[in-house]
Amino acid sequence: MDSVTQTFQHRMSVKLWPPSQSTRLMLVERMSKNFITPSFISRKYGLLNKEEAEEGAKKIEEMAFAAANQHHEKEPDGDGSSAVQIYAKESSRLMLEVLKRGPKTQEDEEVKTVDEASAAVANLFDISGGRREFISGEEAEELLKPLKVPGNLYTRICFSNRSFGLDAAHVAESILLSIKGQLTEVDLSDCVAGRPESEALEVMGIFSSALEGCKLRYLNLSNNALGEKGVRAFGMLLKTQNILEELYLINDGISEEAARAVCELIPSTEKLKVLHFHNNMTGDEGAAAIAEMLKQSNLLEDFRCSSTRVGLEGGVALAEALGSCSHLRKLDLRDNMFGVEAGIALSKSLFAFADLTEVYLSYLNLEDEGAEALANALKESAPSLEVLDMAGNDITAKGASSLVACIVAKQFLTKLNLAENELKDEGAILIAKAIEAGHDQLNEVDLSTNAIRRAGARLLAQAVVHKPGFKSLNINGNYISDEGIDEVKDIFKSLPDVLGKLDENDPEGEDLDEDARDEDEDAIEEDELESKLKGLEIKHEE
């Protein structure tokens, strides 16, 4: 869905709101195209026909525009940036709902779809737009006034990006008490920014007490520097959550003690589908506590635990617990210190993930052994894998053979990231041969910083340049000779924007012997390597 936001913002870089008619029509066109383009979602729920796609896109755009315009009229922010955010956000959200609903079969279903989408817009109360700022009690009274209207239909509230002090929190308290029975989604992320710890904890306690007993499916407490004290400040709210489907604790200082508090306070995660707690200081012991939650989260579809300082023991604990989550679709464990053994442990759980579409395993210290184990497991599972990210794992050409077999089997790949490894020319050529046939949905390949030379760069370029819709090849930071750079640029001469920057390439290469630094000898060396590997064939499975 990111293309909706990017396209809209690009076209509105001068005057943000309201959009021109041509911009609105362009957005409808982009959404229509998304509806009729095969994807993992369409393979599960069905593909819309052209007529349904165009009609649905028009109605979604109209509803998103109405929601954004209403916000802009109530809270004009000068440049209209908050309205733009709501316009893009609502368009993307409604698109996903329509995609998951699938093609219509009856006229009454069509009416129901529009009615439900309209209701979804009306049910959201969001004050997150505009500048991040402190709000006073008087400002809170004005901002939250719509929530006091008798009979309002708000079931989703977002207080993010506004810092509540005690006066503002007390204003919100009585309002939340009056509507908590109808709420299903609550976003309190980044709601105490800049407040002293004692005041922030008291505000959290006020919100927690006011919302105690809500039957929420969605709860976001991210970016509040919670720590254990903050988690326990929200204890009254957390203790009453039995049907949560989505929980976000991002950038919250979730330490070992805080992770244990989360595990202790939430009574049930049986219905949990999304769990994000990345960018924390969880560590091995904290990961063990989170692992206990995972064991009870059999319906989990989206798990992110990146940048959480988890090492070998915690990695193994998480890996083994994930074996219980057979419905997993997206797994993100980037930027931890797992090591080889944790990688191997994770590979054993991957066999359970038949629905996996995105896997992010970069910067985990996997080395060849761990990467090979994971690649072999993915080859036998995840038939609809779309994103494979294993950057920064010290993978050499030796480990490339297992990766190649996995890549060949994954014909729905859209993104392949193997940056910052040690594949060199031999590994790069193997990868190039793996992706040259089929892989028609592949649109992004990153093999930057892999000590690749002229032959590997040339074959990678040739492998992707003719793929329909291909967007980006990144081979920067390698050892490609000047002649090789010229060859690659010539391959992409009709698609210059597809080839990434080459400003960090080192034509001489740091690992060359003294007598191999001459460019002519370098070219001969690369040509010989390509010649040796030219007869290599990779069998593409049907």
XYZ file of C-alpha atoms in Angstrom:
542
model
C 0.000 0.000 0.000
C 2.993 2.337 0.344
C 2.709 3.306 -3.327
C -0.538 5.132 -2.574
C 1.150 7.367 -0.004
C 4.280 7.902 -2.078
C 2.406 8.746 -5.259
C 0.030 11.114 -3.510
C 2.714 12.966 -1.584
C 4.917 13.299 -4.664
C 2.147 14.930 -6.659
C 1.244 17.280 -3.838
C 4.680 18.555 -2.895
C 3.684 22.187 -3.509
C 0.053 22.501 -2.405
C -0.776 19.691 -0.024
C -4.516 20.176 0.426
C -6.946 20.020 -1.242
C -5.712 17.738 -4.049
C -6.334 18.565 -7.673
C -8.876 16.563 -9.629
C -6.086 14.997 -11.695
C -4.355 13.830 -8.516
C -7.563 12.258 -7.245
C -8.133 10.494 -10.549
C -4.538 9.276 -10.566
C -5.025 7.744 -7.107
C -8.171 5.967 -8.277
C -6.239 4.582 -11.233
C -3.431 3.304 -9.007
C -5.873 1.633 -6.630
C -7.767 0.039 -9.519
C -4.524 -1.413 -10.829
C -3.701 -2.850 -7.396
C -7.113 -4.531 -7.243
C -6.596 -6.428 -10.519
C -2.905 -7.303 -9.991
C -2.273 -10.860 -8.682
C -0.829 -10.969 -5.158
C -0.771 -13.231 -2.129
C -4.025 -11.704 -0.892
C -5.783 -12.219 -4.227
C -4.600 -15.823 -4.355
C -6.354 -16.389 -1.028
C -9.451 -14.207 -1.354
C -9.892 -13.960 -5.124
C -9.052 -11.362 -7.760
C -11.439 -8.490 -8.504
C -12.510 -7.943 -12.087
C -11.884 -4.634 -13.824
C -15.377 -3.254 -13.255
C -15.356 -4.098 -9.530
C -11.864 -2.649 -9.176
C -12.730 0.677 -10.798
C -15.974 1.073 -8.881
C -14.374 0.111 -5.567
C -11.431 2.459 -6.097
C -13.733 5.420 -6.824
C -15.793 4.848 -3.690
C -12.720 4.386 -1.507
C -11.181 7.609 -2.809
C -14.394 9.515 -2.139
C -14.617 8.236 1.435
C -10.933 8.875 2.131
C -11.235 12.388 0.706
C -14.315 13.113 2.822
C -12.574 11.937 6.018
C -9.435 13.960 5.289
C -11.361 17.077 4.275
C -13.487 16.902 7.409
C -10.312 16.726 9.485
C -8.772 19.658 7.607
C -11.827 21.839 8.160
C -11.824 21.125 11.898
C -8.054 21.341 12.403
C -6.441 23.342 9.585
C -2.663 23.129 9.950
C -1.606 25.542 7.233
C 0.006 23.214 4.733
C -2.574 20.439 4.932
C 0.000 17.751 5.757
C -2.198 16.061 8.367
C -5.064 15.839 5.870
C -2.695 14.227 3.375
C -1.720 11.623 5.965
C -5.338 10.776 6.709
C -6.193 10.663 2.973
C -3.402 8.186 2.265
C -3.948 6.184 5.447
C -7.679 5.751 4.901
C -7.198 4.893 1.215
C -4.677 2.184 2.091
C -6.753 0.766 4.931
C -9.955 0.599 2.897
C -8.075 -0.962 -0.021
C -6.866 -3.765 2.231
C -10.408 -4.366 3.490
C -11.738 -4.645 -0.071
C -8.880 -6.926 -1.128
C -9.498 -9.260 1.793
C -13.220 -9.224 1.117
C -12.553 -10.509 -2.392
C -14.756 -10.332 -5.499
C -18.454 -9.630 -5.080
C -20.930 -12.317 -5.938
C -24.268 -10.640 -5.216
C -25.690 -7.122 -5.406
C -26.458 -7.002 -1.702
C -22.812 -7.819 -0.923
C -21.789 -4.784 -2.965
C -24.042 -2.533 -0.915
C -22.738 -4.091 2.294
C -19.140 -3.428 1.268
C -19.754 0.283 0.740
C -21.786 0.609 3.927
C -19.112 -1.096 6.017
C -16.349 1.053 4.551
C -18.380 4.214 5.193
C -19.011 3.128 8.772
C -15.297 2.459 9.279
C -14.468 6.063 8.356
C -17.181 7.419 10.646
C -16.014 5.231 13.548
C -12.459 6.640 13.776
C -11.580 9.556 16.078
C -7.983 10.633 15.415
C -6.142 13.670 16.832
C -2.660 12.547 15.758
C -2.394 14.822 12.704
C -0.334 17.979 12.661
C 2.653 18.906 14.803
C 3.729 16.884 17.813
C 2.813 19.066 20.808
C 1.882 19.361 24.470
C -1.809 19.948 25.084
C -3.401 21.724 28.030
C -6.652 20.877 29.751
C -8.501 23.552 27.760
C -7.071 22.266 24.486
C -8.068 18.736 25.420
C -11.637 19.908 26.068
C -11.813 21.348 22.551
C -10.005 18.482 20.803
C -12.060 15.731 22.453
C -15.425 17.489 22.128
C -16.734 15.134 19.371
C -16.358 12.193 21.777
C -18.864 13.851 24.144
C -21.647 14.012 21.566
C -24.435 11.664 22.729
C -24.874 8.646 20.480
C -21.545 9.070 18.669
C -20.370 5.995 16.758
C -16.659 6.132 17.548
C -15.202 2.678 18.177
C -11.577 3.556 17.344
C -9.602 6.355 18.992
C -6.067 7.610 18.343
C -4.457 10.003 20.861
C -0.972 9.585 19.390
C 1.431 12.485 18.781
C -0.164 14.685 21.464
C 1.514 14.853 24.873
C -1.029 14.688 27.711
C -0.238 16.272 31.069
C -2.337 15.702 34.180
C -4.927 18.404 33.340
C -5.467 17.032 29.833
C -5.533 13.443 31.104
C -8.257 14.278 33.651
C -10.328 15.848 30.864
C -9.898 12.684 28.795
C -10.670 10.448 31.800
C -14.367 11.268 32.123
C -14.841 11.110 28.358
C -13.162 7.712 28.076
C -15.234 6.370 30.969
C -18.404 7.348 29.090
C -17.485 5.620 25.803
C -15.219 2.750 26.818
C -17.985 0.217 26.332
C -18.070 0.918 22.591
C -14.316 1.032 21.953
C -12.547 -1.755 20.067
C -9.296 -0.010 19.050
C -7.156 2.302 21.193
C -3.930 4.028 20.134
C -2.099 5.747 23.007
C 1.309 5.710 21.350
C 3.604 8.687 22.001
C 1.068 10.312 24.327
C 3.364 11.450 27.192
C 6.410 12.680 25.259
C 8.588 15.137 27.154
C 6.768 14.749 30.472
C 8.649 14.085 33.741
C 8.577 10.396 34.659
C 6.315 10.846 37.678
C 3.745 12.820 35.668
C 3.946 10.433 32.696
C 3.312 7.425 34.952
C 0.338 9.164 36.581
C -1.134 9.996 33.152
C -0.709 6.368 32.064
C -2.492 5.271 35.231
C -5.395 7.639 34.529
C -5.824 6.285 30.994
C -5.477 2.722 32.240
C -8.116 3.133 34.931
C -10.527 4.893 32.573
C -10.217 2.156 29.948
C -10.263 -0.801 32.322
C -12.675 -3.436 31.065
C -12.641 -2.356 27.409
C -12.943 -5.297 25.064
C -10.218 -4.267 22.639
C -8.985 -6.005 19.508
C -6.227 -3.408 18.937
C -3.953 -1.691 21.482
C -0.944 0.503 20.710
C 1.227 1.760 23.603
C 4.378 2.399 21.550
C 6.911 5.225 21.939
C 6.123 5.932 25.582
C 9.425 4.807 27.189
C 7.380 2.482 29.381
C 9.943 0.254 31.042
C 8.580 -1.968 33.785
C 7.041 1.007 35.636
C 5.122 2.103 32.550
C 3.902 -1.399 31.767
C 2.583 -1.731 35.313
C 1.046 1.758 35.131
C -1.127 0.353 32.329
C -1.796 -2.754 34.417
C -5.531 -2.186 34.994
C -6.103 -1.945 31.254
C -3.814 -4.847 30.328
C -5.325 -7.209 32.908
C -8.745 -6.986 31.264
C -7.628 -7.757 27.699
C -8.779 -11.244 26.761
C -9.493 -10.829 23.043
C -6.605 -8.703 21.763
C -5.758 -9.304 18.101
C -3.058 -6.629 17.723
C -0.565 -5.407 20.345
C 2.162 -2.819 19.699
C 4.913 -2.073 22.245
C 7.481 -0.474 19.923
C 10.381 1.606 21.235
C 9.139 1.306 24.796
C 12.256 0.371 26.773
C 10.939 -3.165 27.166
C 13.653 -4.692 29.358
C 13.739 -8.154 30.895
C 11.559 -6.997 33.793
C 9.135 -5.122 31.523
C 8.774 -8.134 29.235
C 7.965 -10.302 32.229
C 5.396 -7.727 33.360
C 3.681 -7.804 29.955
C 3.584 -11.595 30.051
C 2.226 -11.527 33.611
C -0.457 -8.861 33.092
C -2.125 -9.849 29.796
C -4.445 -12.732 30.691
C -4.747 -14.232 27.202
C -3.080 -14.014 23.797
C -5.083 -16.819 22.207
C -6.609 -14.465 19.634
C -3.455 -12.397 19.020
C -2.581 -11.968 15.331
C -0.044 -9.103 15.449
C 2.712 -8.618 18.041
C 5.307 -5.874 17.524
C 7.840 -4.930 20.195
C 10.927 -4.028 18.165
C 13.543 -1.433 19.098
C 13.638 -2.357 22.766
C 16.257 -3.664 25.220
C 14.622 -7.031 25.767
C 17.761 -9.204 25.889
C 17.844 -12.965 26.368
C 15.804 -13.119 29.584
C 13.182 -10.766 28.188
C 13.011 -12.859 25.028
C 12.312 -15.909 27.175
C 9.296 -14.093 28.670
C 8.030 -13.103 25.222
C 8.534 -16.704 24.107
C 6.018 -17.786 26.756
C 3.481 -15.434 25.152
C 4.231 -16.876 21.723
C 3.498 -20.394 22.921
C -0.071 -19.266 23.688
C -0.489 -17.276 20.453
C -1.410 -19.968 17.963
C -3.188 -17.534 15.628
C -0.231 -15.125 15.341
C 0.313 -13.858 11.776
C 2.754 -10.954 12.158
C 5.652 -10.999 14.646
C 8.348 -8.330 14.847
C 11.195 -8.520 17.338
C 13.958 -6.609 15.568
C 16.678 -4.571 17.335
C 15.936 -6.020 20.761
C 19.430 -7.108 21.863
C 18.514 -10.785 21.806
C 21.456 -13.192 21.779
C 21.883 -16.944 21.403
C 19.796 -18.145 24.359
C 16.940 -15.739 23.732
C 17.078 -16.459 20.009
C 16.729 -20.182 20.608
C 13.822 -19.575 23.011
C 11.989 -17.403 20.472
C 12.757 -19.808 17.628
C 11.352 -22.799 19.468
C 8.262 -20.903 20.645
C 7.535 -19.714 17.100
C 6.988 -23.340 16.147
C 3.544 -22.981 17.775
C 2.596 -20.124 15.419
C 1.661 -22.077 12.300
C -0.361 -19.180 10.831
C 2.608 -16.814 10.652
C 2.718 -14.645 7.516
C 5.353 -12.055 8.412
C 8.444 -12.655 10.562
C 10.934 -9.887 11.388
C 13.889 -10.695 13.679
C 16.436 -8.279 12.183
C 19.402 -6.814 14.015
C 19.865 -9.227 16.893
C 22.778 -11.423 17.977
C 21.316 -14.867 17.357
C 24.353 -16.646 15.940
C 24.528 -19.976 14.105
C 22.797 -22.142 16.733
C 19.764 -19.866 17.027
C 19.550 -19.787 13.231
C 19.489 -23.566 13.116
C 16.834 -23.655 15.858
C 14.706 -21.215 13.858
C 15.082 -23.328 10.723
C 13.313 -26.196 12.496
C 10.294 -23.986 13.202
C 10.118 -22.579 9.667
C 8.735 -25.867 8.361
C 5.457 -25.000 10.117
C 4.971 -21.741 8.196
C 2.988 -22.643 5.103
C 1.534 -19.117 4.837
C 4.754 -17.127 5.312
C 5.086 -14.272 2.784
C 7.757 -12.006 4.331
C 10.864 -13.015 6.302
C 13.453 -10.541 7.595
C 16.555 -12.254 9.009
C 19.277 -9.694 8.378
C 22.154 -8.959 10.776
C 21.725 -12.069 12.920
C 25.319 -13.414 12.722
C 24.056 -16.503 10.915
C 27.201 -17.237 8.865
C 27.082 -19.952 6.205
C 25.867 -22.739 8.477
C 22.917 -20.839 9.894
C 21.991 -19.327 6.526
C 22.117 -22.728 4.827
C 19.846 -24.287 7.462
C 17.298 -21.483 7.081
C 17.442 -21.515 3.272
C 16.912 -25.283 3.200
C 13.910 -24.960 5.516
C 12.383 -22.110 3.509
C 12.802 -24.111 0.318
C 10.501 -26.783 1.728
C 7.960 -24.352 3.244
C 6.483 -20.904 2.557
C 5.397 -21.552 -1.063
C 4.138 -17.969 -1.445
C 7.211 -16.196 -0.037
C 7.450 -12.640 -1.392
C 10.252 -11.032 0.664
C 13.548 -12.707 1.598
C 15.981 -10.545 3.585
C 19.222 -12.118 4.849
C 21.595 -9.158 4.632
C 24.651 -8.762 6.854
C 25.129 -12.400 7.870
C 28.686 -13.148 6.621
C 27.341 -15.495 3.942
C 30.010 -16.593 1.460
C 29.855 -18.261 -1.947
C 29.817 -21.577 -0.071
C 26.475 -20.726 1.490
C 25.117 -19.365 -1.777
C 24.264 -22.800 -3.187
C 21.572 -23.401 -0.544
C 20.262 -19.873 -1.033
C 20.060 -20.470 -4.765
C 17.958 -23.618 -4.348
C 15.601 -21.687 -2.076
C 15.357 -18.706 -4.419
C 14.634 -20.907 -7.429
C 11.716 -22.469 -5.547
C 10.228 -19.078 -4.617
C 8.684 -17.816 -7.842
C 6.525 -15.201 -6.076
C 9.503 -13.254 -4.704
C 9.185 -9.484 -5.051
C 12.194 -8.458 -2.936
C 15.572 -10.151 -2.391
C 18.079 -8.548 -0.006
C 21.493 -10.181 0.442
C 23.480 -6.989 1.010
C 26.602 -6.791 3.182
C 27.620 -10.432 2.870
C 30.717 -12.018 1.305
C 29.239 -13.626 -1.787
C 31.886 -12.264 -4.197
C 31.614 -12.981 -7.933
C 31.029 -16.690 -7.589
C 28.033 -16.242 -5.306
C 26.675 -13.299 -7.297
C 26.742 -15.296 -10.533
C 24.910 -18.168 -8.851
C 22.245 -15.750 -7.610
C 21.970 -14.144 -11.056
C 21.385 -17.512 -12.683
C 18.783 -18.371 -10.043
C 16.646 -15.295 -10.762
C 17.110 -14.918 -14.523
C 14.314 -17.357 -15.458
C 10.815 -16.874 -14.047
C 10.488 -14.595 -11.024
C 8.273 -12.220 -12.998
C 7.094 -10.463 -9.818
C 10.625 -9.677 -8.627
C 11.078 -5.899 -8.459
C 13.923 -5.274 -5.997
C 17.350 -6.923 -5.604
C 20.089 -5.741 -3.234
C 23.567 -7.289 -3.375
C 25.486 -4.214 -2.318
C 28.756 -4.611 -0.391
C 29.547 -8.181 -1.382
C 33.018 -7.798 -2.990
C 31.401 -8.399 -6.394
C 33.439 -7.615 -9.525
C 32.747 -7.033 -13.171
C 31.422 -10.469 -14.165
C 29.000 -10.793 -11.255
C 27.703 -7.255 -11.691
C 27.124 -7.751 -15.417
C 25.205 -11.013 -14.979
C 23.053 -9.583 -12.188
C 22.138 -6.640 -14.390
C 21.292 -8.906 -17.320
C 19.193 -11.155 -15.075
C 16.816 -8.423 -13.924
C 16.747 -5.700 -16.570
C 13.915 -7.225 -18.626
C 11.678 -8.268 -15.739
C 8.277 -6.550 -15.936
C 7.902 -3.826 -13.338
C 11.422 -4.198 -11.955
C 12.257 -1.164 -9.768
C 15.694 -1.383 -8.151
C 19.040 -3.154 -8.460
C 21.538 -2.132 -5.770
C 25.127 -3.290 -6.383
C 26.841 -0.334 -4.753
C 29.850 -0.764 -2.460
C 31.429 -3.564 -4.524
C 34.723 -3.957 -6.458
C 33.455 -3.418 -10.007
C 36.040 -2.152 -12.501
C 35.423 1.055 -14.450
C 34.762 -1.033 -17.556
C 32.267 -3.098 -15.578
C 30.470 0.040 -14.403
C 30.182 1.203 -18.008
C 28.778 -2.188 -19.044
C 26.157 -2.191 -16.294
C 25.092 1.359 -17.078
C 24.786 0.449 -20.735
C 22.509 -2.493 -19.845
C 20.229 -0.052 -17.994
C 20.548 2.808 -20.467
C 16.823 2.789 -21.158
C 15.985 2.405 -17.432
C 18.512 4.636 -15.627
C 16.344 5.060 -12.525
C 16.270 1.303 -11.923
C 20.009 1.049 -11.321
C 20.980 2.273 -7.871
C 23.878 4.575 -7.069
C 27.429 3.345 -7.606
C 29.219 6.104 -5.724
C 30.693 3.751 -3.103
C 32.078 1.241 -5.575
C 35.843 0.576 -5.309
C 37.245 -0.382 -8.741
C 40.523 -1.564 -7.262
C 39.117 -3.655 -4.462
C 40.627 -3.974 -1.020
C 41.424 -7.679 -1.243
C 43.388 -7.690 -4.508
C 47.023 -8.792 -4.623
C 49.536 -6.129 -5.659
C 50.083 -7.547 -9.163
C 46.305 -7.877 -9.706
C 45.548 -4.178 -9.376
C 45.960 -3.428 -13.031
C 42.508 -3.007 -14.560
C 43.284 -5.117 -17.609
C 44.368 -8.046 -15.474
C 41.303 -7.542 -13.313
C 39.039 -7.771 -16.369
C 40.806 -10.942 -17.560
C 40.404 -12.484 -14.117
C 36.656 -11.761 -14.109
C 36.156 -13.056 -17.639
C 37.882 -16.302 -16.688
C 35.569 -16.716 -13.696
C 32.506 -16.075 -15.823
C 33.774 -18.599 -18.385
C 34.214 -21.265 -15.721
C 30.695 -20.726 -14.411
C 29.074 -20.236 -17.815
C 28.068 -23.855 -18.167
C 26.530 -23.987 -14.737
C 22.770 -24.608 -14.954
C 20.240 -24.220 -12.222
C 17.150 -26.368 -12.472
C 13.979 -24.364 -11.961
C 11.256 -26.429 -10.386
C 7.803 -26.206 -11.825
